[in-house]
Amino acid sequence: MTRKKQRVLQHMMEDKSYEIIKKQIPKHWVIREFNRPDYGIDLVIELFEIVDQDIAETLGEFIYVQVKSVKHLKSKVKKIFEVGNVAKGVWKENRKIYTKTEVIKYPFDTNSIYTFQCLGGSVSVLLFVVDIKSEEVYFISLNDYIDKIILPKTPNYTEQKSLTITIPTLNKLSNQHITNNAFKFYGKRAKLLALFSKTSYQKNEVNHLFNKKDYPVWTYRDENEKNKKYEKDEIKNQLLYFISQIEDLDVWEHNEWIVLPQAKKDILIVKEILLKDDIEWTELRDKVIVLWHQLSNLGTMYEDICREWYLPKILGLISSYPTIPEIFEEK
């Protein structure tokens, strides 16, 4: 029998999902549908900050979103066991130490997971799972989930058709305090990675200015410039130039990661010393070397700690939410 064009349930659920998401995202943020048809990314959220009563200003920060909808989700309490630092090795659980948290689960096809893995970690890609019945939206960072859970725990995941994603129920858009903190952090991902690259380069140059080596390798540059000595004015001007490149970055205002505003204070202390007429050079050298060591270490802290935030892991549960979970230890 010939029939007219039909609208399927999947498309109706998709439209309903977008309506639910838009209700719960701050009104001064902008949501754009990305591709029709999409190949992994459904929405792009551009973050803005309110600068006046009727004005919001773009932060130049974007979050990419894959949206999945379910008629109704059921949550359950899950044991989360202690795991070692997966940035250094494979997944290894200590099943004597654990916590408990409420989670929802979503089966995700491995083709999509592999697609997001290939995107890398330079932009934030989140999974939104929308419960149509309750109108709750649960989120998880796919970049971090892949790197910190899937690859170390299931390195051969591509040999199976799907893989279950576990999301703490604390990660829901209606919980505005948690959502705002998480999204401000995810939005700054590209800026933070650019900062880590810049300060790593600067640290190498700072060590060269002061003839300090962190590695036992004699390079072509070392050989070519082995008799070169920098005048104090050259060092001062170079350091002030480096500071001018990073001091006004807005990542320093991200108070949710307290090391960032503290780093800005340390930068300004060194700048103040450099601007004095009578510089005590031994004191300056020590402060400068320590400062750039700390700045370059931000990238290590980000990889070790920050990328665990909002994940169903003990470190993430301890460091991401207002209430610290109870930790159980079996003897």
Coordinates of C-alpha atoms in Angstrom, one line a residue, residues 6-285:
Q6 CA 6.3 9.5 7.7
R7 CA 8.0 11.0 10.7
V8 CA 9.7 8.3 12.8
L9 CA 9.9 8.1 16.6
Q10 CA 13.7 8.6 16.4
H11 CA 13.3 12.0 14.8
M12 CA 10.6 13.1 17.3
M13 CA 12.8 12.0 20.2
E14 CA 15.8 13.9 18.7
D15 CA 13.7 17.1 18.5
K16 CA 12.5 16.6 22.0
S17 CA 16.0 16.1 23.3
Y18 CA 17.2 19.3 21.8
E19 CA 14.3 21.2 23.4
I20 CA 15.2 19.7 26.8
I21 CA 18.9 20.6 26.4
K22 CA 18.1 24.2 25.3
K23 CA 16.0 24.7 28.4
Q24 CA 18.8 23.7 30.7
I25 CA 21.8 25.4 29.1
P26 CA 22.4 29.0 30.3
K27 CA 20.4 31.5 28.2
H28 CA 23.5 33.6 27.4
W29 CA 25.3 30.6 25.8
V30 CA 24.6 29.8 22.1
I31 CA 23.7 26.4 20.8
R32 CA 24.1 25.6 17.2
E33 CA 23.1 22.4 15.4
F34 CA 26.2 21.2 13.7
N35 CA 25.6 18.9 10.8
R36 CA 22.6 17.6 8.9
P37 CA 23.3 14.7 8.5
D38 CA 25.8 14.5 11.4
Y39 CA 28.8 12.3 11.6
G40 CA 29.3 12.3 15.3
I41 CA 28.8 15.9 16.4
D42 CA 25.2 17.1 16.8
L43 CA 25.5 20.4 18.6
V44 CA 28.1 23.1 19.2
I45 CA 27.8 25.2 22.4
E46 CA 29.6 28.6 22.4
L47 CA 30.3 29.9 25.9
F48 CA 29.6 33.5 26.8
E49 CA 30.0 35.5 30.0
I50 CA 27.7 38.2 31.2
V51 CA 29.5 41.6 31.3
D52 CA 26.5 43.9 31.8
Q53 CA 22.8 43.5 32.7
D54 CA 21.8 43.0 29.1
I55 CA 25.1 42.1 27.4
A56 CA 27.0 38.8 27.2
E57 CA 30.4 38.6 25.6
T58 CA 31.8 35.5 23.8
L59 CA 34.7 33.7 25.5
G60 CA 35.9 32.2 22.2
E61 CA 35.3 28.8 23.8
F62 CA 33.4 25.9 22.2
I63 CA 32.1 22.5 23.4
Y64 CA 31.1 19.8 20.8
V65 CA 28.2 17.5 21.7
Q66 CA 27.0 14.1 20.6
V67 CA 23.3 13.7 21.7
K68 CA 21.6 10.4 22.4
S69 CA 18.1 10.1 23.7
V70 CA 16.4 7.3 25.6
K71 CA 12.7 7.0 26.6
H72 CA 13.6 6.3 30.2
L73 CA 16.8 5.7 32.0
K74 CA 17.3 3.7 35.1
S75 CA 20.1 4.5 37.5
K76 CA 21.9 2.1 39.9
V77 CA 24.6 2.3 42.5
K78 CA 28.0 1.1 41.3
K79 CA 31.2 0.2 43.1
I80 CA 34.1 2.3 41.8
F81 CA 37.5 0.7 42.7
E82 CA 40.8 2.4 43.1
V83 CA 42.8 2.6 39.9
G84 CA 46.4 3.6 39.4
N85 CA 47.5 6.5 37.2
V86 CA 46.5 5.4 33.7
A87 CA 48.7 8.1 32.2
K88 CA 51.6 5.9 33.2
G89 CA 50.3 2.4 32.7
V90 CA 47.4 0.1 31.9
W91 CA 44.3 -0.2 34.0
K92 CA 45.0 -1.9 37.4
E93 CA 42.3 -2.0 40.0
N94 CA 42.9 -2.3 43.8
R95 CA 39.6 -4.0 44.6
K96 CA 40.2 -3.6 48.4
I97 CA 39.6 0.2 48.1
Y98 CA 36.4 1.5 46.6
T99 CA 33.6 4.0 46.8
K100 CA 30.0 3.8 45.7
T101 CA 28.1 6.2 43.4
E102 CA 24.9 6.3 41.4
V103 CA 25.3 6.0 37.7
I104 CA 23.4 5.6 34.4
K105 CA 24.7 3.4 31.6
Y106 CA 24.5 3.9 27.8
P107 CA 25.6 1.3 25.2
F108 CA 27.6 3.2 22.6
D109 CA 28.7 1.8 19.2
T110 CA 32.4 1.4 18.8
N111 CA 32.5 3.1 15.4
S112 CA 31.5 6.3 17.1
I113 CA 34.0 5.8 20.0
Y114 CA 36.8 5.3 17.5
T115 CA 35.7 8.4 15.5
F116 CA 36.0 10.5 18.7
Q117 CA 39.3 8.9 19.6
C118 CA 40.7 10.0 16.2
L119 CA 39.6 13.6 16.9
G120 CA 42.2 13.7 19.7
G121 CA 41.9 15.7 22.9
S122 CA 42.4 19.3 21.7
V123 CA 38.7 20.2 21.7
S124 CA 36.1 19.1 24.2
V125 CA 33.6 16.5 22.9
L126 CA 30.8 15.6 25.3
L127 CA 28.2 12.9 25.2
F128 CA 24.7 14.0 26.3
V129 CA 22.3 11.2 27.2
V130 CA 18.8 12.6 27.4
D131 CA 16.1 10.9 29.5
I132 CA 12.9 11.9 27.7
K133 CA 10.6 10.9 30.5
S134 CA 12.4 12.7 33.4
E135 CA 13.8 15.4 31.1
E136 CA 17.2 15.0 32.7
V137 CA 20.4 15.3 30.6
Y138 CA 23.5 13.5 31.7
F139 CA 26.9 14.4 30.4
I140 CA 30.4 12.9 30.1
S141 CA 33.6 14.0 28.4
L142 CA 34.2 11.5 25.6
N143 CA 37.8 12.7 25.2
D144 CA 38.7 12.0 28.8
Y145 CA 36.5 8.8 29.1
I146 CA 38.3 7.3 26.1
D147 CA 41.8 8.2 27.3
K148 CA 41.3 7.5 31.0
I149 CA 38.9 4.5 31.0
I150 CA 38.4 2.8 27.6
L151 CA 41.9 2.7 26.2
P152 CA 43.7 1.6 29.4
K153 CA 40.9 -0.8 30.5
T154 CA 39.7 -2.2 27.1
P155 CA 42.5 -1.5 24.5
N156 CA 40.9 -3.9 22.0
Y157 CA 37.5 -2.3 22.3
T158 CA 37.2 -2.0 18.5
E159 CA 36.8 -5.8 18.3
Q160 CA 33.4 -5.5 19.8
K161 CA 30.3 -3.8 18.4
S162 CA 29.5 -1.6 21.3
L163 CA 30.8 -0.6 24.7
T164 CA 28.8 0.7 27.7
I165 CA 29.5 4.2 28.9
T166 CA 29.0 4.8 32.6
I167 CA 28.0 8.3 33.7
P168 CA 27.7 9.5 37.3
T169 CA 24.2 10.8 37.9
L170 CA 25.8 13.9 39.5
N171 CA 26.7 14.9 35.9
K172 CA 23.3 16.3 34.9
L173 CA 22.5 19.6 33.3
S174 CA 19.9 20.4 35.9
N175 CA 22.6 20.5 38.6
Q176 CA 23.7 24.0 37.5
H177 CA 26.6 24.4 39.9
I178 CA 28.3 21.2 38.7
T179 CA 27.4 21.9 35.1
N180 CA 28.8 25.5 35.1
N181 CA 32.0 24.4 36.7
A182 CA 32.5 21.5 34.3
F183 CA 31.6 23.4 31.1
K184 CA 33.8 26.3 32.0
F185 CA 36.6 23.8 32.4
Y186 CA 35.8 21.9 29.2
G187 CA 35.5 25.2 27.2
K188 CA 39.0 26.2 28.1
R189 CA 40.6 22.9 26.9
A190 CA 42.1 24.4 23.7
K191 CA 43.3 27.5 25.6
L192 CA 44.9 25.4 28.3
L193 CA 46.7 23.1 25.8
A194 CA 48.0 26.2 24.0
L195 CA 49.3 27.6 27.3
F196 CA 51.1 24.3 28.1
S197 CA 52.8 24.4 24.8
K198 CA 53.8 28.0 25.2
T199 CA 55.2 27.7 28.7
S200 CA 57.1 24.5 27.8
Y201 CA 58.8 26.4 25.0
Q202 CA 59.5 29.4 27.3
K203 CA 60.9 27.2 30.0
N204 CA 63.5 25.8 27.6
E205 CA 64.5 29.3 26.6
V206 CA 64.7 30.5 30.2
N207 CA 67.0 27.7 31.1
H208 CA 69.1 28.6 28.1
L209 CA 69.3 32.2 29.2
F210 CA 70.7 31.2 32.6
N211 CA 72.8 28.3 31.2
K212 CA 70.8 25.7 33.1
K213 CA 70.3 22.2 31.7
D214 CA 67.5 19.8 32.7
Y215 CA 68.8 17.0 30.5
P216 CA 72.2 15.2 30.1
V217 CA 72.2 15.7 26.3
W218 CA 74.6 18.0 24.4
T219 CA 72.6 19.5 21.5
Y220 CA 73.6 21.2 18.3
R221 CA 72.4 24.5 19.9
D222 CA 74.6 23.9 22.9
E223 CA 77.6 23.3 20.7
N224 CA 76.9 26.3 18.5
E225 CA 76.3 28.7 21.4
K226 CA 78.6 27.2 24.0
N227 CA 80.5 30.5 24.5
K228 CA 77.5 32.8 24.3
K229 CA 76.7 34.9 27.4
Y230 CA 73.7 37.0 27.7
E231 CA 73.8 40.5 29.0
K232 CA 71.5 41.3 31.9
D233 CA 69.5 43.7 29.8
E234 CA 69.0 40.9 27.2
I235 CA 67.8 38.5 29.9
K236 CA 65.5 41.1 31.5
N237 CA 63.9 42.1 28.1
Q238 CA 63.5 38.5 27.1
L239 CA 61.7 37.6 30.4
L240 CA 59.4 40.6 30.2
Y241 CA 58.5 39.6 26.7
F242 CA 57.7 36.1 27.7
I243 CA 55.5 37.4 30.5
S244 CA 53.8 39.8 28.2
Q245 CA 52.7 36.8 26.0
I246 CA 51.0 35.0 28.9
E247 CA 50.0 37.4 31.7
D248 CA 46.7 38.6 30.2
L249 CA 45.4 35.1 29.2
D250 CA 41.9 34.6 30.6
V251 CA 42.7 31.1 31.8
W252 CA 44.3 32.6 34.9
E253 CA 40.8 33.8 36.0
H254 CA 39.5 30.2 36.1
N255 CA 39.2 30.0 39.9
E256 CA 37.7 26.5 39.8
W257 CA 41.3 25.2 39.3
I258 CA 43.0 27.1 42.1
V259 CA 46.5 26.7 40.8
L260 CA 45.8 29.0 37.8
P261 CA 45.1 32.2 39.7
Q262 CA 48.0 31.4 42.0
A263 CA 50.3 31.0 39.0
K264 CA 49.1 34.5 37.8
K265 CA 50.2 36.0 41.2
D266 CA 53.6 34.3 40.9
I267 CA 54.0 35.7 37.3
L268 CA 53.3 39.2 38.6
I269 CA 55.7 38.9 41.5
V270 CA 58.5 38.1 39.0
K271 CA 57.4 40.9 36.7
E272 CA 57.6 43.3 39.6
I273 CA 61.2 42.2 40.4
L274 CA 62.1 42.7 36.7
L275 CA 60.8 46.2 36.7
K276 CA 62.9 47.3 39.6
D277 CA 66.0 49.5 39.0
D278 CA 68.2 47.5 41.3
I279 CA 67.6 43.8 40.5
E280 CA 69.2 41.2 42.8
W281 CA 70.2 38.7 40.1
T282 CA 70.7 35.6 42.2
E283 CA 67.2 36.0 43.7
L284 CA 65.8 36.7 40.3
R285 CA 67.4 33.6 38.7

